Tab-separated table of C-alpha atoms in Angstrom:
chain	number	residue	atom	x	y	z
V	1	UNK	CA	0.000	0.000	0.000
V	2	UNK	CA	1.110	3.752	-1.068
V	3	UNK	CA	1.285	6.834	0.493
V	4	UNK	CA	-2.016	8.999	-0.734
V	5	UNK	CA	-0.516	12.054	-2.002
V	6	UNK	CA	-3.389	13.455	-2.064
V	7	UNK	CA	-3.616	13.600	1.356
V	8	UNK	CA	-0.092	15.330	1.991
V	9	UNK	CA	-1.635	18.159	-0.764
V	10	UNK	CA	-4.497	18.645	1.584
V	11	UNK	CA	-2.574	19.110	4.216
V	12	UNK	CA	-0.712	21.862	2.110
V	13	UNK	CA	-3.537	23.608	0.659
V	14	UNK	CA	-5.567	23.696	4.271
V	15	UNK	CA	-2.681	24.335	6.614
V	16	UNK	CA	-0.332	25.978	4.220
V	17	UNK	CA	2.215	23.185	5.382
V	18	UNK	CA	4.413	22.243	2.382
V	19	UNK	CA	4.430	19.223	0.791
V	20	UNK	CA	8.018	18.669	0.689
V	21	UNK	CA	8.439	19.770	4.496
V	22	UNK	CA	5.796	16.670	5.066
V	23	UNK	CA	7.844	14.057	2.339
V	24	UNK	CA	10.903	15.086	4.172
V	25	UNK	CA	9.722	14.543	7.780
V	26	UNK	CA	8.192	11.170	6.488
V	27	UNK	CA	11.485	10.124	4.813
V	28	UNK	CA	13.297	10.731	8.424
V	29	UNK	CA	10.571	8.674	10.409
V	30	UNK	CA	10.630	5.775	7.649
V	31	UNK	CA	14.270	5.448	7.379
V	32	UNK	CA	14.815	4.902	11.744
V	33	UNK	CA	11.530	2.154	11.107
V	34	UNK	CA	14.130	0.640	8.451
V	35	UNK	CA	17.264	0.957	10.752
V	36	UNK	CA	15.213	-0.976	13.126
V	37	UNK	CA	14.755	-4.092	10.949
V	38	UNK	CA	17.461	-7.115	11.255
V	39	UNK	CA	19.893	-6.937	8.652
V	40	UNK	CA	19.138	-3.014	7.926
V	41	UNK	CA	22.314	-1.573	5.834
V	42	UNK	CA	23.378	1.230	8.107
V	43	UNK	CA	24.159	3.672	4.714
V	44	UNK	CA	20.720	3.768	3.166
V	45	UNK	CA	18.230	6.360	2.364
V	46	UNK	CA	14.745	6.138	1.925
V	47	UNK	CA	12.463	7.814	-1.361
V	48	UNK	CA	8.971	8.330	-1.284
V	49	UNK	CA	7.498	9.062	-4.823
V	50	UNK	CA	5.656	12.426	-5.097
V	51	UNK	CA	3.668	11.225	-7.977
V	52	UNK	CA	2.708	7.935	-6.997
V	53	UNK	CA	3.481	7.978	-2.950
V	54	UNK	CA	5.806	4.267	-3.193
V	55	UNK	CA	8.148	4.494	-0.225
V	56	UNK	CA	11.718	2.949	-1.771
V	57	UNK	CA	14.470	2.105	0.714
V	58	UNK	CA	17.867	2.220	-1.051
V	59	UNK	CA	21.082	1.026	0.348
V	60	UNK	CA	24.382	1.708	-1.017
V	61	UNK	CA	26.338	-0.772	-2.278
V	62	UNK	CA	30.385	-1.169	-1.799
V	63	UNK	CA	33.154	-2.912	-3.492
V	64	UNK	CA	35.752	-4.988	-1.911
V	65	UNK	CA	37.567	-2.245	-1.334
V	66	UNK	CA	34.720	-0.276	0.705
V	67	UNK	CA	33.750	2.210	-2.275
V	68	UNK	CA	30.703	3.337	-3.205
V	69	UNK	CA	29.678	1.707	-6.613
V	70	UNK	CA	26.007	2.211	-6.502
V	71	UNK	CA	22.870	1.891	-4.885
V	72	UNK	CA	20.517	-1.376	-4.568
V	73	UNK	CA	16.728	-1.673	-3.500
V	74	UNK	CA	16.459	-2.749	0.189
V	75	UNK	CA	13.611	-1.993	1.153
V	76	UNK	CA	11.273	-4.826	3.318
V	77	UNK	CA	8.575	-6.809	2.279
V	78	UNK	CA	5.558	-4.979	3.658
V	79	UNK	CA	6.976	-1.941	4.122
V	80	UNK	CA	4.132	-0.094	2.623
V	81	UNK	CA	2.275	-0.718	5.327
V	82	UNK	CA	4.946	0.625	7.306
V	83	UNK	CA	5.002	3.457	5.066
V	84	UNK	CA	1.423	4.270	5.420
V	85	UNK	CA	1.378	4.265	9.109
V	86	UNK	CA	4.022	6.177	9.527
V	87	UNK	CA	3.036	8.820	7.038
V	88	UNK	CA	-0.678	9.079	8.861
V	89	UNK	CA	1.585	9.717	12.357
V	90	UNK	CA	3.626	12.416	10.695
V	91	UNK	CA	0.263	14.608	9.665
V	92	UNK	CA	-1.195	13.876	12.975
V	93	UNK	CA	1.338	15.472	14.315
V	94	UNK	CA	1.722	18.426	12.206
V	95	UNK	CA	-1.466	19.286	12.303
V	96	UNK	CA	-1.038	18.947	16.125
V	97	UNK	CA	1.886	21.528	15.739
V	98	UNK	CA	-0.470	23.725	13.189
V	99	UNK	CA	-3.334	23.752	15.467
V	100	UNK	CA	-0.569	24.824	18.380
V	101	UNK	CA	0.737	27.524	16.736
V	102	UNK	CA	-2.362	28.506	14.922
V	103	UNK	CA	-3.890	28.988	19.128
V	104	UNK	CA	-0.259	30.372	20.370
V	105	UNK	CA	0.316	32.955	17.638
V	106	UNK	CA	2.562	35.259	19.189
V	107	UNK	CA	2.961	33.636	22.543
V	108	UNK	CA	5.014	30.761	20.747
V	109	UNK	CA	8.088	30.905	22.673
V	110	UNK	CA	7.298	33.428	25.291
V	111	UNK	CA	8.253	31.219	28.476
V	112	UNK	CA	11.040	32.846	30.152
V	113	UNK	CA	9.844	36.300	29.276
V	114	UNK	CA	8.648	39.605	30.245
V	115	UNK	CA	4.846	40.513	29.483
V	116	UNK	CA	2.548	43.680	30.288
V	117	UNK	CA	-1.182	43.298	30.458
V	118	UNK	CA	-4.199	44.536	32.265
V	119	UNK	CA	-6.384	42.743	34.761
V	120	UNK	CA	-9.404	41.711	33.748
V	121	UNK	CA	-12.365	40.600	35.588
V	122	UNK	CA	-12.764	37.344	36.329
V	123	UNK	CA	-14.902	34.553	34.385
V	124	UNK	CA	-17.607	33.089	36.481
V	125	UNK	CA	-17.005	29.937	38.698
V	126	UNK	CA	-13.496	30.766	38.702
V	127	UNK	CA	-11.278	31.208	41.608
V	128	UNK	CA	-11.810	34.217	43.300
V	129	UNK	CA	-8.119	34.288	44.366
V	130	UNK	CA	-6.749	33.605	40.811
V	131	UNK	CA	-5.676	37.359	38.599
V	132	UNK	CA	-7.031	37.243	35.155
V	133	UNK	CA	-4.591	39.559	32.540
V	134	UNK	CA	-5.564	40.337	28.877
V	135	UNK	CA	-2.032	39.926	27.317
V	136	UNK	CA	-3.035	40.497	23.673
V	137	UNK	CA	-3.889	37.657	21.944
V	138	UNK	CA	-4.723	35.624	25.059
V	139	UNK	CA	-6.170	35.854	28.404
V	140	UNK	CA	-3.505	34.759	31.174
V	141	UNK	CA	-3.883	33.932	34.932
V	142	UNK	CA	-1.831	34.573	37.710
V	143	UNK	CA	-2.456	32.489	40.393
V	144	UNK	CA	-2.492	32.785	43.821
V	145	UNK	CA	0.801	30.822	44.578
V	146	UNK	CA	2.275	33.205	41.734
V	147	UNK	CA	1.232	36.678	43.336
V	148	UNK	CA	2.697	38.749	45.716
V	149	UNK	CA	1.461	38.983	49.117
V	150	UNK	CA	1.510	42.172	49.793
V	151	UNK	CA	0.325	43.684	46.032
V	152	UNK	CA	-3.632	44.135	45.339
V	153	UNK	CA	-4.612	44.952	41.266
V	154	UNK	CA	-8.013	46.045	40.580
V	155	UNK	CA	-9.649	45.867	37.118
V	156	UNK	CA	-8.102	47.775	34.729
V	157	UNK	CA	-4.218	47.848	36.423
V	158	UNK	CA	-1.343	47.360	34.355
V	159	UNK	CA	1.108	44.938	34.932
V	160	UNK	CA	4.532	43.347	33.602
V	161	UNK	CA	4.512	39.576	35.236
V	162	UNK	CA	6.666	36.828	34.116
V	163	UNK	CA	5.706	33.813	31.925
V	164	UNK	CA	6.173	30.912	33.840
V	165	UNK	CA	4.432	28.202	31.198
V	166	UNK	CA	2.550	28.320	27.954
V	167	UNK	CA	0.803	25.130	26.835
V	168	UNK	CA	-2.356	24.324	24.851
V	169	UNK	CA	-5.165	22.529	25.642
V	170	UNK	CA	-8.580	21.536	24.587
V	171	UNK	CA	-9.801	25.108	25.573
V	172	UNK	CA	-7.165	26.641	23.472
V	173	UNK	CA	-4.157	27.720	24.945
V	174	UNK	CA	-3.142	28.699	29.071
V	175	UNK	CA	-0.579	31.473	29.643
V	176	UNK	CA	0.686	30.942	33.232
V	177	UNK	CA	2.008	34.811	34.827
V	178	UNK	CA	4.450	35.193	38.041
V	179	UNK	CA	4.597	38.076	40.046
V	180	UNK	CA	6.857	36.148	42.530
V	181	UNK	CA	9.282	34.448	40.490
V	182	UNK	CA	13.215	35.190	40.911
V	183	UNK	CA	13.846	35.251	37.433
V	184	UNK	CA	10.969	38.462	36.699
V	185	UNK	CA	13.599	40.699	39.114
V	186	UNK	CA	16.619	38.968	36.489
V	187	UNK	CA	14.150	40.331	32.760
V	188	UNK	CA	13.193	43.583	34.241
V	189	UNK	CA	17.157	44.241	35.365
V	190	UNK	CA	18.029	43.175	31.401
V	191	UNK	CA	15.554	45.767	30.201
V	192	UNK	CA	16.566	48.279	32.104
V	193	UNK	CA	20.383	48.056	32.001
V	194	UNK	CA	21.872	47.727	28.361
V	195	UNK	CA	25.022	46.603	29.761
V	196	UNK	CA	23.258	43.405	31.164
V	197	UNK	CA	21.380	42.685	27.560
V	198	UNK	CA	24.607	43.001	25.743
V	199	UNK	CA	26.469	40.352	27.843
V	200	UNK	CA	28.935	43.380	29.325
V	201	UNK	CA	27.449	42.623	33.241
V	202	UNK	CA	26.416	39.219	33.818
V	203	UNK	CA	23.723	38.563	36.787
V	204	UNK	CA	25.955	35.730	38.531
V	205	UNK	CA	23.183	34.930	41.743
V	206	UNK	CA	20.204	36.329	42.704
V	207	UNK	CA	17.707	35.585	46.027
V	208	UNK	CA	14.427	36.704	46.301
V	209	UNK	CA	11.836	37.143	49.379
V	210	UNK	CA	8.730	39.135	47.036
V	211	UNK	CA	7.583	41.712	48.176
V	212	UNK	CA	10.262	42.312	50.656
V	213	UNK	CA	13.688	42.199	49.258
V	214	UNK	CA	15.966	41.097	46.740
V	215	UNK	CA	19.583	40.681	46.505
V	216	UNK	CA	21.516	40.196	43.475
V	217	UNK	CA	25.398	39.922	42.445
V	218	UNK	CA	26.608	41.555	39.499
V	219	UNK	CA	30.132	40.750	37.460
V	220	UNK	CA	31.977	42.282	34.578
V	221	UNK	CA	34.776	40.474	32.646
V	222	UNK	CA	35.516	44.123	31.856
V	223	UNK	CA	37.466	45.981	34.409
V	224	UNK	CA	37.175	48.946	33.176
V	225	UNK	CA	33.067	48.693	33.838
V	226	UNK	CA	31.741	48.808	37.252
V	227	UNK	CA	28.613	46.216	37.092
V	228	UNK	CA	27.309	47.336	40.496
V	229	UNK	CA	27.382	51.466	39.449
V	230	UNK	CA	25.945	50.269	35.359
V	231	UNK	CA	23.036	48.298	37.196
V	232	UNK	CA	22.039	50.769	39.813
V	233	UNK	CA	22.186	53.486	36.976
V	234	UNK	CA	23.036	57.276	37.253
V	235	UNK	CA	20.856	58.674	40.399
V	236	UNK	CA	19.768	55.271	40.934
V	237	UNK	CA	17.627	55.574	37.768
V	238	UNK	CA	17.928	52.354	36.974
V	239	UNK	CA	17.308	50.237	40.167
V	240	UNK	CA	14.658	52.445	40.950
V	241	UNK	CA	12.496	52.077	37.889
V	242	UNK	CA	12.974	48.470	38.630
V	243	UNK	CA	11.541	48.944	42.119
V	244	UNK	CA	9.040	50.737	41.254
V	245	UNK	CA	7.708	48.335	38.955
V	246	UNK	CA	8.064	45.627	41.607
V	247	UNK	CA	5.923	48.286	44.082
V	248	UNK	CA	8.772	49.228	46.151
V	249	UNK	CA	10.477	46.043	46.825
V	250	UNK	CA	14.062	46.588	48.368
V	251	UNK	CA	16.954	45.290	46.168
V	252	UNK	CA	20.478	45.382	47.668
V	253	UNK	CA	23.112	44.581	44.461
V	254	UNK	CA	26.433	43.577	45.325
V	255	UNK	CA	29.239	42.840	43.485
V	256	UNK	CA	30.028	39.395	42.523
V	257	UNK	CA	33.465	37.566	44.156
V	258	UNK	CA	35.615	34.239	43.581
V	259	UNK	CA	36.824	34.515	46.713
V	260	UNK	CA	34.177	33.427	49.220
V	261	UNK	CA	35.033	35.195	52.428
V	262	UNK	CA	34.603	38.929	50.446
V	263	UNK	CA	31.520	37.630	48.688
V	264	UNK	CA	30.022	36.768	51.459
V	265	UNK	CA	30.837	40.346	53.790
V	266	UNK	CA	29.294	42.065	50.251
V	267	UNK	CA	25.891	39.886	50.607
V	268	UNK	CA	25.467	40.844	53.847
V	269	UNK	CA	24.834	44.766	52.674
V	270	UNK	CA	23.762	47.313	53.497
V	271	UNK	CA	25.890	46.101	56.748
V	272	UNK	CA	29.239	46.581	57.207
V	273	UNK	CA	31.107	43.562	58.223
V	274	UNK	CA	34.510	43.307	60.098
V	275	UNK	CA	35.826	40.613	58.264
V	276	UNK	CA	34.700	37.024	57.408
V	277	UNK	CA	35.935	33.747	58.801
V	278	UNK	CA	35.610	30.591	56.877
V	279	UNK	CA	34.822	27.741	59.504
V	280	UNK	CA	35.047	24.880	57.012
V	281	UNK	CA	35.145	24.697	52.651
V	282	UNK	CA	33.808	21.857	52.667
V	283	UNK	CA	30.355	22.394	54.186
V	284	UNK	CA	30.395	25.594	52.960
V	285	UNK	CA	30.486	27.395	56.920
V	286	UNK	CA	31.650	30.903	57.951
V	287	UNK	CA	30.764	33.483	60.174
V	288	UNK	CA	30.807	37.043	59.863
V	289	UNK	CA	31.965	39.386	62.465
V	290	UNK	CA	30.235	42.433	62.415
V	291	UNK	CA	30.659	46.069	64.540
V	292	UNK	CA	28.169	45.734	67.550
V	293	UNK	CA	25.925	49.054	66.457
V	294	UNK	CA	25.593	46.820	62.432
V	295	UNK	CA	24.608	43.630	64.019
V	296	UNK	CA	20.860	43.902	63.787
V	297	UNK	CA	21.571	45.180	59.830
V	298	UNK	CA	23.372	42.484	59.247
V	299	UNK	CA	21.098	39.781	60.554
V	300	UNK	CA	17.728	41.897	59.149
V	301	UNK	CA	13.817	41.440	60.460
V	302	UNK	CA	13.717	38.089	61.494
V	303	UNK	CA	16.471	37.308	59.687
V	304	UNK	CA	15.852	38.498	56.734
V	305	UNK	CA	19.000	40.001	55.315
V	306	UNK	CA	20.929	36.969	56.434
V	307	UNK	CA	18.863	34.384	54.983
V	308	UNK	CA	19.072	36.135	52.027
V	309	UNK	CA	22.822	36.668	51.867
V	310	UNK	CA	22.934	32.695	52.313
V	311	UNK	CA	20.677	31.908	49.310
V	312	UNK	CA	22.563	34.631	47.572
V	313	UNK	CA	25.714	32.860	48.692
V	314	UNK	CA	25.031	29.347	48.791
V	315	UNK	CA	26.979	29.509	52.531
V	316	UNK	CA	25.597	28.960	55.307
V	317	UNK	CA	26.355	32.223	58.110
V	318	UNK	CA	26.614	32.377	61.236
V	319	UNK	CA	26.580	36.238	62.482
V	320	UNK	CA	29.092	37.561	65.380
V	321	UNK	CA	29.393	40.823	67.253
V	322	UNK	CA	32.377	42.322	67.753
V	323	UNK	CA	32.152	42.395	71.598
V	324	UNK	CA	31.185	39.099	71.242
V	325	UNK	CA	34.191	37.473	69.709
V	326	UNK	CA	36.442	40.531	72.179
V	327	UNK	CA	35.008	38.772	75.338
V	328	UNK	CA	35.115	35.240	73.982
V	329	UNK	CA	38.638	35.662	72.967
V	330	UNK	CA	39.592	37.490	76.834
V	331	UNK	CA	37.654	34.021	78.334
V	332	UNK	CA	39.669	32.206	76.393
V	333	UNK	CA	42.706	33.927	76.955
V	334	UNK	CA	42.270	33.764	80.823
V	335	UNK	CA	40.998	29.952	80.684
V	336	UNK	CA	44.361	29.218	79.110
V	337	UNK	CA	46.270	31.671	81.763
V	338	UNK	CA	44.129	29.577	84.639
V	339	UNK	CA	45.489	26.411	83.334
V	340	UNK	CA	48.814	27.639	82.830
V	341	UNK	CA	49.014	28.886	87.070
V	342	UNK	CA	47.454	25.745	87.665
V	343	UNK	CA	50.285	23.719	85.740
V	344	UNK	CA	52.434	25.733	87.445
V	345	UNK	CA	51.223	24.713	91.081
V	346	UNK	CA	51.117	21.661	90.020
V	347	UNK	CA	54.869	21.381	88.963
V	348	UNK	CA	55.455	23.566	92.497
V	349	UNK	CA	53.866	20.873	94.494
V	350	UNK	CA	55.732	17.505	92.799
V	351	UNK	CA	59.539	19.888	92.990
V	352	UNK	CA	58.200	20.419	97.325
V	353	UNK	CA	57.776	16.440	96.805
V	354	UNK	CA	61.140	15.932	95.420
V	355	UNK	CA	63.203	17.864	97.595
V	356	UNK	CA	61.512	16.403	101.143
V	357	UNK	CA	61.997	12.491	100.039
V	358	UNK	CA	65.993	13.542	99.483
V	359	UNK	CA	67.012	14.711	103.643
V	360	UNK	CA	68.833	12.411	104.973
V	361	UNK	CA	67.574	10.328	107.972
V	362	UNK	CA	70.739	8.618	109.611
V	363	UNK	CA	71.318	10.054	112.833
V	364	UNK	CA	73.757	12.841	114.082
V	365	UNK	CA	77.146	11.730	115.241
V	366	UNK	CA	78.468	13.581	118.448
V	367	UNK	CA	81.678	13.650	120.634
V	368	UNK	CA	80.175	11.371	123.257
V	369	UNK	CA	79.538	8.996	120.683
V	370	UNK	CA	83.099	9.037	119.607
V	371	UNK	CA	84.030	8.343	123.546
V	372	UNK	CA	85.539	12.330	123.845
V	373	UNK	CA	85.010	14.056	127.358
């Protein structure tokens, strides 16, 4: 049995999918059904006929030598039926794709991305908690584990919101927003800073609490560019427009180090940190030492700022006051000068020991012993 060509044309004239995009695609799928039969000839390439729609598997043929001296028919006994199949799969499929596309339109490959929209009110029997956006095309939702605590939007707002998903189903096609989502703080940064677009500043790490605050470390493989100064813009231009658009979210950005103990004192900003001891590489432990008056800074509300600086970080931190450290380090110093008198006394005692167990016992001889008047 034969391809219908007539079908592949249909497919062309309806979905304006060409005829030799669909041969081709049936070609591919027929020749990996050949390569799976036993004794398949690994060089081969399969024909389908565009007049008649006879599938025709031909293998090359070699000399003795290994060269090429022609090609010879190979192609199984009831492979038409193969051929048939397959070629009813391949239009399923691109129609699937058509139809896709066809419901997508311009939303076809907008995951990742950046999209402005206005709230819309919301279907009936829907989810009261759920945010319906007009995007264009389609209507999106952004759902209640996708929102921001502390934003409300009425009907009418504008928004920017980050795709999270785009699929298609039997009611058409679902655009899934974030207002939460790490990455919407990374899109709006990249179209606000050119220098972060163009690949100059790279966004290395970046934490998130929304709605709060967000900390980010910036890089440059050109030193002659200061990341932190291009992405908080002249004035601040820059990181404010981005905080304004996440409704005056805090965002701390720090600049980006190899070295762990000075990337870690920067994540800590806006506190000022003494210096940075790493406890162990391996499990990734240090603690900061911090001035006494920058320890609540440092650590945040309820720990917000350090929690952060340890996503931003990947360390965990342990936070120490000055003082703190000062008076451990006297304890310690007069634990160790305790045990050194102590020692001492001991040593003391054991020489007294010594010295009594060498007087001599024997007694006294005197001139009446000797027999002297």
């Amino acid at each position: 049995m034969d391809i219908q060509m007539s079908e592949l044309r249909i497919v062309e004239a309806e979905l304006g999918i060409s005829v030799d995009v669909l041969v081709g695609a049936i070609e591919d799928a027929l020749l990996h059904a050949y390569h799976r039969v036993p004794g398949a000839i690994d060089q081969a390439r399969v024909e389908l006929d565009r007049n008649s729609g006879k599938a025709t598997v031909w293998a090359v043929e070699l000399d003795d030598d290994g060269n090429q001296v022609g090609e010879f028919d190979d192609t199984p006994n009831d492979f038409g039926r193969i051929a048939t199949s397959t070629a009813r799969s391949i239009i399923a499929q691109r129609l699937r794709d058509a139809e896709a596309d066809r419901v997508l339109g311009s939303f076809k490959g907008k995951q990742g991305s950046v999209v402005s929209g206005v709230v819309q009110a919301a279907p009936p029997r829907s989810n009261p908690d759920d945010i319906y956006v007009n995007v264009g095309e389609h209507e999106a939702i952004l759902r209640k584990d996708e929102q921001v605590h502390t934003e409300r939007f009425r009907h009418g707002d504008r928004l920017r919101a980050y795709v999270v998903d785009v699929s298609v189903g039997h009611r058409g096609a679902t655009v899934r927003l974030s207002r939460s989502h790490p990455e919407l703080v990374r899109r709006l940064f990249e179209a606000e800073v050119p220098e972060i677009e163009g690949g100059d500043v790279e966004i290395v790490a970046l934490a998130r609490e929304a709605g709060h605050r967000t900390k980010l470390a910036v890089w440059s493989a050109d030193e002659s560019l200061n990341a932190k100064g291009a992405c908080i813009g002249h004035n601040g231009q820059r990181v404010r427009a981005v905080m304004e658009e996440l409704n005056g979210e805090k965002i701390d950005i720090v600049d980006y180090d190899d070295d762990p103990a000075r990337f870690i004192a920067a994540s800590l900003s806006p506190a000022k940190v003494s210096h940075v001891d790493i406890l162990s590489m391996d499990n990734r432990q240090a603690r900061a030492v911090v001035p006494d008056d920058q320890a609540s800074l440092a650590i945040g509300k309820e720990a917000q700022n350090v929690r952060l600086a340890a996503k931003l970080t990947g360390w965990s931190i342990d936070i120490r006051k000055e003082s703190e450290i000062l008076a451990a380090r006297a304890e310690a110093e007069a634990a160790a000068a305790r045990r050194a008198a102590e020692e001492a006394a001991l040593e003391d005692a054991e020489d007294d020991e010594d010295y009594d167990g060498d007087i001599d016992d024997s007694p006294v001889e005197t001139d009446s012993d000797n027999g002297e008047n």
